[in-house]
Short mmCIF file of C-alpha atoms and ligand atoms in Angstrom, two decimals:
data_model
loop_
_atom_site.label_atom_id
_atom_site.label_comp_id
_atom_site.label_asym_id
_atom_site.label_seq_id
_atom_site.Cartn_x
_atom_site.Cartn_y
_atom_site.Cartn_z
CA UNK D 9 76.22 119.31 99.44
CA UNK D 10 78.26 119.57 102.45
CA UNK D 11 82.08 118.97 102.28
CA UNK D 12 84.49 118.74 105.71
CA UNK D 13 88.04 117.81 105.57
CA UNK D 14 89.42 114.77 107.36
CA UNK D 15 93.43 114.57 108.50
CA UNK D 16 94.71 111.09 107.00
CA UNK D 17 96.15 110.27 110.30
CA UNK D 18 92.32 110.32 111.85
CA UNK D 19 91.11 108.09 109.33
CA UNK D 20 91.27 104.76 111.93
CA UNK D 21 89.93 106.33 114.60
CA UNK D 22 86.56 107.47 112.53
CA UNK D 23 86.38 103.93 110.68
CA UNK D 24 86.65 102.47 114.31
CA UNK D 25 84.21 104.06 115.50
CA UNK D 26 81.28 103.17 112.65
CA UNK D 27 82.43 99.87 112.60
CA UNK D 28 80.74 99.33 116.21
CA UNK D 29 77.28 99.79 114.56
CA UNK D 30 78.25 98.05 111.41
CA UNK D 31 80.05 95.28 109.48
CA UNK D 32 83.23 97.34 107.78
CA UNK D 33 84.49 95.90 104.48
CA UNK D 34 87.62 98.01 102.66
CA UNK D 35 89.24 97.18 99.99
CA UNK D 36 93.07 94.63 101.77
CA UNK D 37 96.27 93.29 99.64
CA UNK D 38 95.51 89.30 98.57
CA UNK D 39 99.01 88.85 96.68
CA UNK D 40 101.35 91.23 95.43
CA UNK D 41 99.52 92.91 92.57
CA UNK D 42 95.68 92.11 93.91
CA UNK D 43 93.57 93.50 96.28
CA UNK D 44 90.16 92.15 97.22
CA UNK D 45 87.06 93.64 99.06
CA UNK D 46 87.15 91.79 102.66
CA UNK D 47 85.32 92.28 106.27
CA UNK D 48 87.58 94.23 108.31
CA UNK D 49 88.87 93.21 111.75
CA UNK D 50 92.12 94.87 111.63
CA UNK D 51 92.24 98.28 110.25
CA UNK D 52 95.88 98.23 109.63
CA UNK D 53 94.70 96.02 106.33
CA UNK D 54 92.79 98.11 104.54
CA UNK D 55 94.68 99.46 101.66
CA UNK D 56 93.47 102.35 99.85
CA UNK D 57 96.13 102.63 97.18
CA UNK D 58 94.72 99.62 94.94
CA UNK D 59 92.94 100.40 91.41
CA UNK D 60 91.00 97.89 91.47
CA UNK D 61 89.97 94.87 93.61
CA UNK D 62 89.60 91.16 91.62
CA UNK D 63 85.51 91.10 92.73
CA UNK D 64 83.60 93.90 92.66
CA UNK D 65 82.00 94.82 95.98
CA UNK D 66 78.48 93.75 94.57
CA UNK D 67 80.26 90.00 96.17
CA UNK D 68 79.50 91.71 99.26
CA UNK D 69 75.53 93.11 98.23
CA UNK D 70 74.60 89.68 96.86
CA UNK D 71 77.06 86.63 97.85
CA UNK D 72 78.33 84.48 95.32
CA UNK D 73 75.87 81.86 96.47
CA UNK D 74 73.01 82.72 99.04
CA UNK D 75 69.59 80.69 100.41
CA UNK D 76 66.47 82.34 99.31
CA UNK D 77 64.03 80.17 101.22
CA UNK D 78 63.50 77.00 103.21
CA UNK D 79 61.11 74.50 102.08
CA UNK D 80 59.62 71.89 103.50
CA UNK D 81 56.38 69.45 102.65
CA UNK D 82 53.97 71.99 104.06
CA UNK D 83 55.14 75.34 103.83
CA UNK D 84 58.45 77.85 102.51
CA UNK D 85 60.12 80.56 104.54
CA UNK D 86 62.04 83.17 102.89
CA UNK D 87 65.47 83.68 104.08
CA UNK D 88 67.19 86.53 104.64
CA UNK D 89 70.28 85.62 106.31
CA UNK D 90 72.58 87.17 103.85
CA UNK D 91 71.49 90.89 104.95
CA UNK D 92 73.05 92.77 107.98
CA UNK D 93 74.30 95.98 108.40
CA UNK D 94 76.92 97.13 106.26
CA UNK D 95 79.63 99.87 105.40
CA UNK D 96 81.76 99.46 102.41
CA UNK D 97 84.93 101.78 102.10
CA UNK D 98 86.94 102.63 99.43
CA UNK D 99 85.07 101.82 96.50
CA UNK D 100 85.72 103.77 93.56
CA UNK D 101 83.47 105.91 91.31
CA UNK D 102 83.06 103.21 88.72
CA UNK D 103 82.18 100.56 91.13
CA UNK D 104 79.68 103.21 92.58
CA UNK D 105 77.86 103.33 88.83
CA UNK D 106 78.23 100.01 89.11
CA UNK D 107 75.66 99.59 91.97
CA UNK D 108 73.53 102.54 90.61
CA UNK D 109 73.19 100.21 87.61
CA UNK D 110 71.85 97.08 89.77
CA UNK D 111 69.53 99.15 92.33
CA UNK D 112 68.18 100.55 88.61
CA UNK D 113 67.70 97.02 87.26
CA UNK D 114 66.52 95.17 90.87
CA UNK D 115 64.63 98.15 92.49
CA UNK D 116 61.67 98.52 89.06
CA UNK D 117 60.46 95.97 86.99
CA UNK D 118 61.77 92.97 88.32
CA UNK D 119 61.63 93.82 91.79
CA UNK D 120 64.49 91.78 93.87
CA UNK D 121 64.15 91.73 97.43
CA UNK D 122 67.68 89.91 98.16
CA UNK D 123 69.23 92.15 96.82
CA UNK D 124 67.00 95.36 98.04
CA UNK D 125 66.82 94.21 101.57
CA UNK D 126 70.93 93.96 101.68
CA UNK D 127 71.51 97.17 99.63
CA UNK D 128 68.93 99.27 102.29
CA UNK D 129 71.34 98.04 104.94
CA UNK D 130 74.85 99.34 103.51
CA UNK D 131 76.11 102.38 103.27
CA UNK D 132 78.64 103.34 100.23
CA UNK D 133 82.16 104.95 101.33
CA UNK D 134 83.90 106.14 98.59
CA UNK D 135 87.70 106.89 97.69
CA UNK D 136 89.55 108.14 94.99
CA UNK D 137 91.76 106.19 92.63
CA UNK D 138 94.13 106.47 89.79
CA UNK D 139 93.61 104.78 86.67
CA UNK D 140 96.18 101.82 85.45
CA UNK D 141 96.56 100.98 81.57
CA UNK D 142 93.40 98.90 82.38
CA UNK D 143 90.99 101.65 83.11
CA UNK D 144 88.17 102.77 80.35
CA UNK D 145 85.98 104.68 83.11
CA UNK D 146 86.50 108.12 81.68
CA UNK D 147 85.50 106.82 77.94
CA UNK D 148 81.87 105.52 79.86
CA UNK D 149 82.16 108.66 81.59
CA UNK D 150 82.51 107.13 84.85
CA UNK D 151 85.34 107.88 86.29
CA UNK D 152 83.73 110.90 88.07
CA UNK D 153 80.37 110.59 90.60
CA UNK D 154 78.10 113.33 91.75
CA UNK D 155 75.99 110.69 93.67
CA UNK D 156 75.19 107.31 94.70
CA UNK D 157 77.26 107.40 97.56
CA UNK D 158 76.99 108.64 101.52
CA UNK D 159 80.53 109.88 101.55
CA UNK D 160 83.48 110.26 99.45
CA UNK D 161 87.08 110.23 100.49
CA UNK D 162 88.99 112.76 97.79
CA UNK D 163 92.55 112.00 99.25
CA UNK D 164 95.07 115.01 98.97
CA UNK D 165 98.31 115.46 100.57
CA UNK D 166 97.74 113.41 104.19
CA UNK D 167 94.25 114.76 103.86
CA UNK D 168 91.17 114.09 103.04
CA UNK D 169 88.51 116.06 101.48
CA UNK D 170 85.37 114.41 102.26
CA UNK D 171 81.84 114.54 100.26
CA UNK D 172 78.43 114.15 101.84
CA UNK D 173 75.88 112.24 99.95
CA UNK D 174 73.50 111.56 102.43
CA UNK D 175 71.80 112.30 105.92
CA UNK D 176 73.34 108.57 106.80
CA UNK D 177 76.59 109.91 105.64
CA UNK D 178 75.94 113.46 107.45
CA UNK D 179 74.80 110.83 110.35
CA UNK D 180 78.30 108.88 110.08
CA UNK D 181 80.28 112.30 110.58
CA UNK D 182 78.60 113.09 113.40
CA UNK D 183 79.60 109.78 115.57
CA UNK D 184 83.24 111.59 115.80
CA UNK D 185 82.20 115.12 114.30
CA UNK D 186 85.36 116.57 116.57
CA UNK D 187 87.58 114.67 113.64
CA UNK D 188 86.21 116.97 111.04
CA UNK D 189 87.03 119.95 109.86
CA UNK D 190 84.83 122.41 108.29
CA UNK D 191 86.84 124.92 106.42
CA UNK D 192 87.96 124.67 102.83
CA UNK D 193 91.12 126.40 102.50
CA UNK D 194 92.28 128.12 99.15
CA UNK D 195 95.11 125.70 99.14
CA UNK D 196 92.68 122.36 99.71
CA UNK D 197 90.53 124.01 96.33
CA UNK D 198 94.01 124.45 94.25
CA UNK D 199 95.49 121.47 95.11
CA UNK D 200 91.93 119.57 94.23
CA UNK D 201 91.98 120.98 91.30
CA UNK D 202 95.39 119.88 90.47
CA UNK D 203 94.73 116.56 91.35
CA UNK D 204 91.69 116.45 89.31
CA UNK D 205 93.93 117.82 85.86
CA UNK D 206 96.11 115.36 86.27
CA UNK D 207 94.27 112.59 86.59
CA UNK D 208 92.19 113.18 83.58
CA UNK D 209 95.79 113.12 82.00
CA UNK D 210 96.82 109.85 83.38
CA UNK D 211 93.79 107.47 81.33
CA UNK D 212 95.97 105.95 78.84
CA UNK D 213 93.06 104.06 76.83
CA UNK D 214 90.59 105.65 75.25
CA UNK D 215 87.06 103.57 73.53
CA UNK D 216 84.48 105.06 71.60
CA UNK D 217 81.57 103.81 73.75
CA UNK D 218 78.81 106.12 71.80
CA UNK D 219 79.66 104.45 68.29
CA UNK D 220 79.30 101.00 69.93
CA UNK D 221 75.69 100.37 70.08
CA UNK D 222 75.49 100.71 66.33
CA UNK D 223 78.48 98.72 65.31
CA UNK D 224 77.18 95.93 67.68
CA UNK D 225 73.80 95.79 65.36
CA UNK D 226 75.60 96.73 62.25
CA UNK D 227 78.50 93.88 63.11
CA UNK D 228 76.05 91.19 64.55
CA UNK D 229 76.76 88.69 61.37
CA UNK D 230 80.57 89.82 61.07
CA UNK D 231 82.85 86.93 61.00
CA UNK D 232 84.89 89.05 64.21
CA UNK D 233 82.36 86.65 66.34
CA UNK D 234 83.85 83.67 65.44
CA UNK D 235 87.50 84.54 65.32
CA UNK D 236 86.65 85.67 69.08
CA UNK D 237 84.39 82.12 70.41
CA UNK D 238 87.26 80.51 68.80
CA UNK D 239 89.46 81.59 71.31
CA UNK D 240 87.41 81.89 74.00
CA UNK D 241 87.56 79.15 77.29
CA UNK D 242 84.04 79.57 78.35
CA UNK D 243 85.21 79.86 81.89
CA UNK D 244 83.05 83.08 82.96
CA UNK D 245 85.52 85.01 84.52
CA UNK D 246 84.67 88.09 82.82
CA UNK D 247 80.86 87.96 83.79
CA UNK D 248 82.02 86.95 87.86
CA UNK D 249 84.29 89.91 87.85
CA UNK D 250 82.04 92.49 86.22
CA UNK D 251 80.25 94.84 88.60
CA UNK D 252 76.90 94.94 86.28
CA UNK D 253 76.20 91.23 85.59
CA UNK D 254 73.51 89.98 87.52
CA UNK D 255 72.47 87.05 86.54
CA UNK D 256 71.58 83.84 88.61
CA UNK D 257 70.67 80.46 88.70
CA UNK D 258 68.67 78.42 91.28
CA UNK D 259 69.01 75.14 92.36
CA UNK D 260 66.94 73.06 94.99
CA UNK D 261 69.45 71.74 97.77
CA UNK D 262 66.88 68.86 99.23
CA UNK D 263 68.16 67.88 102.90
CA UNK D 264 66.69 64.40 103.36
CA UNK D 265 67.72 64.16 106.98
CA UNK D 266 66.47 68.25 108.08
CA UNK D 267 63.23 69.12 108.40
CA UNK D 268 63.89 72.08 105.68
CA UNK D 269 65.71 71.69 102.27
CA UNK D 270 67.62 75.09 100.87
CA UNK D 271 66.59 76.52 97.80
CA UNK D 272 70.00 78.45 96.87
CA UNK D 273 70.74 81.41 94.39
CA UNK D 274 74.10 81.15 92.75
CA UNK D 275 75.68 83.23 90.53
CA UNK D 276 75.87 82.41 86.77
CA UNK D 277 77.42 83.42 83.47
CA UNK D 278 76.03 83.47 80.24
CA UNK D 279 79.54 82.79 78.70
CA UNK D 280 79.09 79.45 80.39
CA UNK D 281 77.33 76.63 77.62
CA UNK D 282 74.81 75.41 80.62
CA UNK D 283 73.32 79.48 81.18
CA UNK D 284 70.94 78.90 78.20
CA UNK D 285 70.80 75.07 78.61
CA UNK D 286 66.87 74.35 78.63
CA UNK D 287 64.51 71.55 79.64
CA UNK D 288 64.98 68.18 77.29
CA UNK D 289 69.25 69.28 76.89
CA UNK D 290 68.00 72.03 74.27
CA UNK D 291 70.80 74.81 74.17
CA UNK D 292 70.00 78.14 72.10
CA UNK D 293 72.99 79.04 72.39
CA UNK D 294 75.42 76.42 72.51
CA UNK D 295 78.44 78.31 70.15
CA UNK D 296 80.97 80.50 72.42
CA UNK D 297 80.43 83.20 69.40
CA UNK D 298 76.63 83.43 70.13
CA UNK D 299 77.41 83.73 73.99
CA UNK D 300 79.79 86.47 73.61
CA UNK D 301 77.66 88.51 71.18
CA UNK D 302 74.57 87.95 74.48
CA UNK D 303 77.56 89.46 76.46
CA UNK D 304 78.57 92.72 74.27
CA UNK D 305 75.25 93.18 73.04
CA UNK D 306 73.87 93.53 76.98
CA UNK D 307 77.05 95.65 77.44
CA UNK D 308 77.19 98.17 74.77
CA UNK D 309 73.74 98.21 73.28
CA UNK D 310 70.51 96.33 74.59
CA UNK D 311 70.94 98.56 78.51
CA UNK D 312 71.64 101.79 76.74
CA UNK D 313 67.97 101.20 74.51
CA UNK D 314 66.51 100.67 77.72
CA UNK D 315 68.37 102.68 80.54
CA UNK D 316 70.18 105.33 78.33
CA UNK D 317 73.72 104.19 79.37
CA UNK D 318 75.83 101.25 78.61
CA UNK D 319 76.29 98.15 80.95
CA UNK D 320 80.09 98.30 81.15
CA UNK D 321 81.62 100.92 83.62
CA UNK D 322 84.94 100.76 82.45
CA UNK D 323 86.29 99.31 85.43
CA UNK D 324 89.05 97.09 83.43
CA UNK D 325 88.43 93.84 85.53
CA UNK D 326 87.56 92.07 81.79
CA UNK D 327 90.40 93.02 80.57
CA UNK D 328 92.33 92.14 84.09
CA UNK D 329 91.37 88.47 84.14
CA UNK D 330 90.70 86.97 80.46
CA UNK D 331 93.17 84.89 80.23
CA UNK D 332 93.07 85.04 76.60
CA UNK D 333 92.52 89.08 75.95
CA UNK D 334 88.79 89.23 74.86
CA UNK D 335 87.41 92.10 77.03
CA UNK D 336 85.59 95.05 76.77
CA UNK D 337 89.49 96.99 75.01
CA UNK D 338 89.84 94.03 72.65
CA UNK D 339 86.33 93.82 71.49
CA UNK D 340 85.33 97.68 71.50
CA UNK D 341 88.70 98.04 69.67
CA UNK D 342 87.96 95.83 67.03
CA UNK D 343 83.97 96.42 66.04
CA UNK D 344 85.61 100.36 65.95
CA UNK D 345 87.74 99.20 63.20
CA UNK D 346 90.99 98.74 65.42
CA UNK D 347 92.56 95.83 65.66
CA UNK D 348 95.76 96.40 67.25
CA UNK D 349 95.96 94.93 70.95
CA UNK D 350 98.32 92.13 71.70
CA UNK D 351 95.44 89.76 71.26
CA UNK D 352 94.88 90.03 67.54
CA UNK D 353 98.79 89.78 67.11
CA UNK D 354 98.71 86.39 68.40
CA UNK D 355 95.40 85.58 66.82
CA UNK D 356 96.93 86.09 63.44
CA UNK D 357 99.73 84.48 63.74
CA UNK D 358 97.79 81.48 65.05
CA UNK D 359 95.59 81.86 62.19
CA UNK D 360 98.83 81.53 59.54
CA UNK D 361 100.66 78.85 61.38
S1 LIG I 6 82.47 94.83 80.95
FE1 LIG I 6 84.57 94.73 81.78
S2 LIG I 6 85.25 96.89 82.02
FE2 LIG I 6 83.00 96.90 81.71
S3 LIG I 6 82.17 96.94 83.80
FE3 LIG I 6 82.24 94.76 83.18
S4 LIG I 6 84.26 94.00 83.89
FE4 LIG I 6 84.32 96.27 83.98
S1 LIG I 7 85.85 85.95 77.17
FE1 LIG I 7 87.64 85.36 78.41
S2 LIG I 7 86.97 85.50 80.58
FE2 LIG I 7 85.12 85.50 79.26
S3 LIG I 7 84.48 83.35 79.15
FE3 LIG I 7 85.80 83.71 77.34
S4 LIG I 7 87.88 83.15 78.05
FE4 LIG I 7 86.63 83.36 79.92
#
């Protein structure tokens, strides 16, 4: 792998300059404590310093809601308006897995060109971070990535140490190579290193992610289910702002007075009743407990069966947004034995009122 180092202060010029070939979408402040992914006009937005932004950037791979083909009486055309040429920068190492976890899942057995077609077309720009209180990356061992990506942006002190992934990303230095630098001094390697101790120190939760899979069959009839669909909205956050869910529904958008209706893809959520809502108002699983337990089970043990690692990349947006505390901490927590987070405090003393 080739590595060149990158002064902070020339960071706007080389983003400039690959956003003439490309759409450029960084992570930019939305209120005080949130950041979201966004399509960059002005550079001077982009802020790099965020943990983590309220979407993940697969909002930007797959919309929130996107036409897969036009019908008419006589004949469908696929549409593929949601693709163009992209570069995302800043996105963090778990957000990276994140995306190696849907090109895994849409690239073999169920082949998904909407999503193939837009992930060919963007390239993956990297940054560091530093993990909040929110953070379980390093227990999914995720908080580190040796691929994925075309470059990665290891900020130091006004510098930047920058990894090459790819011959796009070796392409993308080369459109302003007289930015780069190509020699790694002594003092860029210690301070690295440095950096890299001390951020291993700075995770403050830690979550047993190997025992999970087994407690999730061993706990499947435990009465932990309930006391959690009892307090849970059903609103879906915690599926919209997970990097790894993926699932969709499709709805026919007839246009009586165009030639050609839309046939949309929207995300869904199966924490939401009408996600396993069937033909004739049949609902298999119309409890919140059962939806939650289709939720953990895909997170901690029915991906690692299959693909060898779990669904969840620790990225903390669960446990961000629920507004009542049931995320990926509270739950983990709890089948290991653990029930000590703020949320079972108040649980219990709802439970005694
Ligand atoms: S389950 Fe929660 S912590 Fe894990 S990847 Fe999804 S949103 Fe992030
Ligand atoms: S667990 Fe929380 S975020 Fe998820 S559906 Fe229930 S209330 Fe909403």
């Amino acid at each position: 792998m080739k590595i060149v180092k990158l002064k902070e202060a020339n960071l706007h010029s080389f983003l400039e300059e690959i956003s003439k070939e490309a759409d450029l979408w960084a992570p930019v402040k939305a209120a005080p404590d949130r950041y979201k992914f966004e399509f960059i006009q002005d550079l001077n937005k982009i802020d790099t310093d965020c943990t983590r932004t309220i979407l993940p950037p697969r909002k930007i791979l797959l919309p929130p809601s996107i036409n897969m083909f036009q019908a008419s009486e006589k004949e469908y055309k696929e549409d593929f308006s949601h693709v163009s040429k992209k570069i995302i920068f800043g996105i963090h190492p778990c957000d990276i897995h994140g995306i190696l976890i849907m090109d895994d899942f849409f690239s073999h057995e169920f082949y998904d060109p909407y999503y193939m077609e837009s992930r060919k077309n963007t390239l993956l720009l990297g940054h560091s971070c530093w993990p909040d209180e929110n953070c379980l990356c390093k227990s999914t061992r995720t908080h580190i990535i040796k691929e994925g990506y075309d470059l990665f942006f290891s900020k130091l002190k006004e510098r930047y140490i920058v990894w090459i992934g790819s011959s796009k990303g070796d392409d993308l230095i080369r459109t302003k190579a007289n930015l780069f630098e190509e020699d790694i001094s002594d003092k860029d390697i210690k301070e690295y290193a440095e950096w890299c101790d001390q951020r291993e120190k700075a995770f403050q939760t830690e979550i047993n992610f190997d025992a999970l899979g087994d407690l999730m069959e061993l706990m499947y009839n435990d009465p932990l289910w309930e006391e959690l669909g009892n307090a849970c909205l059903a609103c879906g956050s915690c599926s919209n702002v997970c990097p790894t869910c993926n699932c969709y529904n499709v709805a026919d958008r007839p246009a009586l007075e165009k030639k050609y209706s839309d046939i949309k893809r929207c995300w869904d959520a199966c924490t939401l009743e009408s996600y396993s809502e069937v033909a004739g108002g049949e609902n298999f699983r119309k409890k919140r407990a059962d939806r939650l337990k289709l939720f953990y089970t895909h997170k901690f043990q029915a991906y690692i069966s299959k693909y060898g690692k779990p669904a969840c990349v620790g990225c903390g947006r669960c446990v961000a947004t629920c507004p009542v505390d049931i995320n990926v901490k509270t739950v983990g927590k709890s089948l290991d034995g653990e029930k000590v987070d703020a949320f079972w405090k108040r649980l219990s003393k709802e439970v005694t009122k």
